[in-house]
Amino acid sequence: MDTTNAEAARRAAAGEGAQWILGLSQTAGRGRRGRPWVSPAGNFYGTLLMKPTGGPAEAALRSFIAALALRDALVGLTGSEAGIGLKWPNDVLVNGGKISGILLEGLPDGWLAVGIGVNLISAPDVSAVEPGATRPVSVLSETGQRFTPEDLLDRIAPAFARYEALFRAYGFAPVREAWLAGAVRLGSEITARTGRETHIGIFRSIDATGALILETANGRIAIPAADIYF
């Protein structure tokens, strides 16, 4: 399979309904901003094809739901919350290392592909990521436990459904609260790079749109999109 998101686009175009798509490997994996996503067999490559309510801004909030669902799935599989945290906007960390990537892509007719990649048994070498970026790790290396992609899908699909139901019933507020409860570096100094600017400040919260609230020397600012370093 090239990518599970591409397969989701094909299935949406063919008139298929909402579904999870699992790929056992990918030949053209992609991360944010077109970055390559190394996709060896044994790791998790999944996409939820869904038709969300609301417009594009509301659809984008599903990245927080995806991160929460993955966190809950990992806690359930490993049997422990220790070391599992959330890095804004949608990374899941284990012992401070990045184990996942989440990529949302809008499709025609209101469909959305929620792509999730998880390093279950292997991770790229640290030399493969840009200097200062969070080191990539695998679930196996950090927990000593081996899980299959099917094991993770069995956990993440119902977890996503629970948060999606909460979101549809009550809006972003309870999702935001749950995400903040698991956030790493909340109340600590971080660096946010938007591509054009670099902001350094205290990570205070996220707002009702999911934007990062950073307290800088020049006051509080809301940052809708950035790469985070600490």
mmCIF file of C-alpha atoms in Angstrom, residues 104-190:
data_model
loop_
_atom_site.group_PDB
_atom_site.id
_atom_site.type_symbol
_atom_site.label_atom_id
_atom_site.label_comp_id
_atom_site.label_asym_id
_atom_site.label_seq_id
_atom_site.Cartn_x
_atom_site.Cartn_y
_atom_site.Cartn_z
ATOM 1 C CA LEU A 104 -5.263 14.810 8.937
ATOM 2 C CA GLU A 105 -6.202 15.363 5.299
ATOM 3 C CA GLY A 106 -9.451 16.822 4.010
ATOM 4 C CA LEU A 107 -11.094 14.942 1.145
ATOM 5 C CA PRO A 108 -13.874 15.896 -1.308
ATOM 6 C CA ASP A 109 -17.513 15.959 -0.184
ATOM 7 C CA GLY A 110 -16.672 16.610 3.464
ATOM 8 C CA TRP A 111 -14.715 13.403 4.115
ATOM 9 C CA LEU A 112 -11.679 13.426 6.384
ATOM 10 C CA ALA A 113 -8.733 11.034 6.568
ATOM 11 C CA VAL A 114 -7.270 10.744 10.073
ATOM 12 C CA GLY A 115 -3.929 9.042 9.529
ATOM 13 C CA ILE A 116 -1.977 7.595 12.447
ATOM 14 C CA GLY A 117 1.470 6.013 12.366
ATOM 15 C CA VAL A 118 2.936 4.366 15.466
ATOM 16 C CA ASN A 119 6.420 2.958 16.035
ATOM 17 C CA LEU A 120 5.392 -0.310 17.640
ATOM 18 C CA ILE A 121 8.588 -2.323 17.199
ATOM 19 C CA SER A 122 11.068 -0.033 15.433
ATOM 20 C CA ALA A 123 11.854 3.667 15.100
ATOM 21 C CA PRO A 124 14.001 5.771 12.752
ATOM 22 C CA ASP A 125 17.544 6.511 13.849
ATOM 23 C CA VAL A 126 17.901 9.845 15.604
ATOM 24 C CA SER A 127 20.075 11.003 12.692
ATOM 25 C CA ALA A 128 16.979 10.873 10.483
ATOM 26 C CA VAL A 129 15.258 13.739 12.292
ATOM 27 C CA GLU A 130 16.168 17.409 12.313
ATOM 28 C CA PRO A 131 18.483 18.708 15.067
ATOM 29 C CA GLY A 132 16.614 19.485 18.280
ATOM 30 C CA ALA A 133 13.539 17.459 17.330
ATOM 31 C CA THR A 134 12.075 14.951 19.762
ATOM 32 C CA ARG A 135 13.952 11.667 19.477
ATOM 33 C CA PRO A 136 12.024 8.854 17.797
ATOM 34 C CA VAL A 137 11.449 5.719 19.869
ATOM 35 C CA SER A 138 9.331 2.585 19.645
ATOM 36 C CA VAL A 139 6.848 1.080 22.061
ATOM 37 C CA LEU A 140 9.013 -2.045 22.194
ATOM 38 C CA SER A 141 12.213 -0.168 23.036
ATOM 39 C CA GLU A 142 10.589 1.898 25.774
ATOM 40 C CA THR A 143 8.281 -0.651 27.413
ATOM 41 C CA GLY A 144 9.799 -4.001 26.473
ATOM 42 C CA GLN A 145 6.380 -5.070 25.228
ATOM 43 C CA ARG A 146 5.600 -6.216 21.675
ATOM 44 C CA PHE A 147 2.208 -5.539 20.110
ATOM 45 C CA THR A 148 0.844 -6.132 16.630
ATOM 46 C CA PRO A 149 -0.895 -3.494 14.495
ATOM 47 C CA GLU A 150 -4.109 -5.437 14.986
ATOM 48 C CA ASP A 151 -3.671 -5.271 18.778
ATOM 49 C CA LEU A 152 -3.454 -1.488 18.584
ATOM 50 C CA LEU A 153 -6.364 -1.100 16.181
ATOM 51 C CA ASP A 154 -8.585 -3.106 18.528
ATOM 52 C CA ARG A 155 -7.859 -0.507 21.214
ATOM 53 C CA ILE A 156 -7.625 2.731 19.285
ATOM 54 C CA ALA A 157 -10.843 2.390 17.272
ATOM 55 C CA PRO A 158 -13.203 2.241 20.288
ATOM 56 C CA ALA A 159 -11.180 4.897 22.127
ATOM 57 C CA PHE A 160 -11.538 7.283 19.177
ATOM 58 C CA ALA A 161 -15.262 6.530 19.028
ATOM 59 C CA ARG A 162 -15.662 7.429 22.707
ATOM 60 C CA TYR A 163 -13.934 10.796 22.343
ATOM 61 C CA GLU A 164 -15.768 11.505 19.097
ATOM 62 C CA ALA A 165 -19.101 10.905 20.839
ATOM 63 C CA LEU A 166 -18.033 13.236 23.649
ATOM 64 C CA PHE A 167 -17.011 15.884 21.119
ATOM 65 C CA ARG A 168 -20.273 15.687 19.197
ATOM 66 C CA ALA A 169 -22.338 15.883 22.376
ATOM 67 C CA TYR A 170 -20.464 18.597 24.278
ATOM 68 C CA GLY A 171 -18.020 20.264 21.903
ATOM 69 C CA PHE A 172 -14.277 20.642 22.302
ATOM 70 C CA ALA A 173 -14.269 21.607 25.992
ATOM 71 C CA PRO A 174 -14.125 18.079 27.500
ATOM 72 C CA VAL A 175 -11.634 16.935 24.854
ATOM 73 C CA ARG A 176 -9.475 19.955 25.633
ATOM 74 C CA GLU A 177 -9.638 19.183 29.361
ATOM 75 C CA ALA A 178 -8.649 15.559 28.805
ATOM 76 C CA TRP A 179 -5.794 16.569 26.521
ATOM 77 C CA LEU A 180 -4.418 19.124 28.989
ATOM 78 C CA ALA A 181 -4.532 16.505 31.754
ATOM 79 C CA GLY A 182 -2.020 14.443 29.792
ATOM 80 C CA ALA A 183 0.078 17.258 28.325
ATOM 81 C CA VAL A 184 3.839 17.303 28.822
ATOM 82 C CA ARG A 185 5.743 20.509 29.633
ATOM 83 C CA LEU A 186 2.605 22.354 30.703
ATOM 84 C CA GLY A 187 3.824 25.268 32.821
ATOM 85 C CA SER A 188 7.381 24.924 31.492
ATOM 86 C CA GLU A 189 9.414 26.851 28.957
ATOM 87 C CA ILE A 190 9.229 25.624 25.371
#
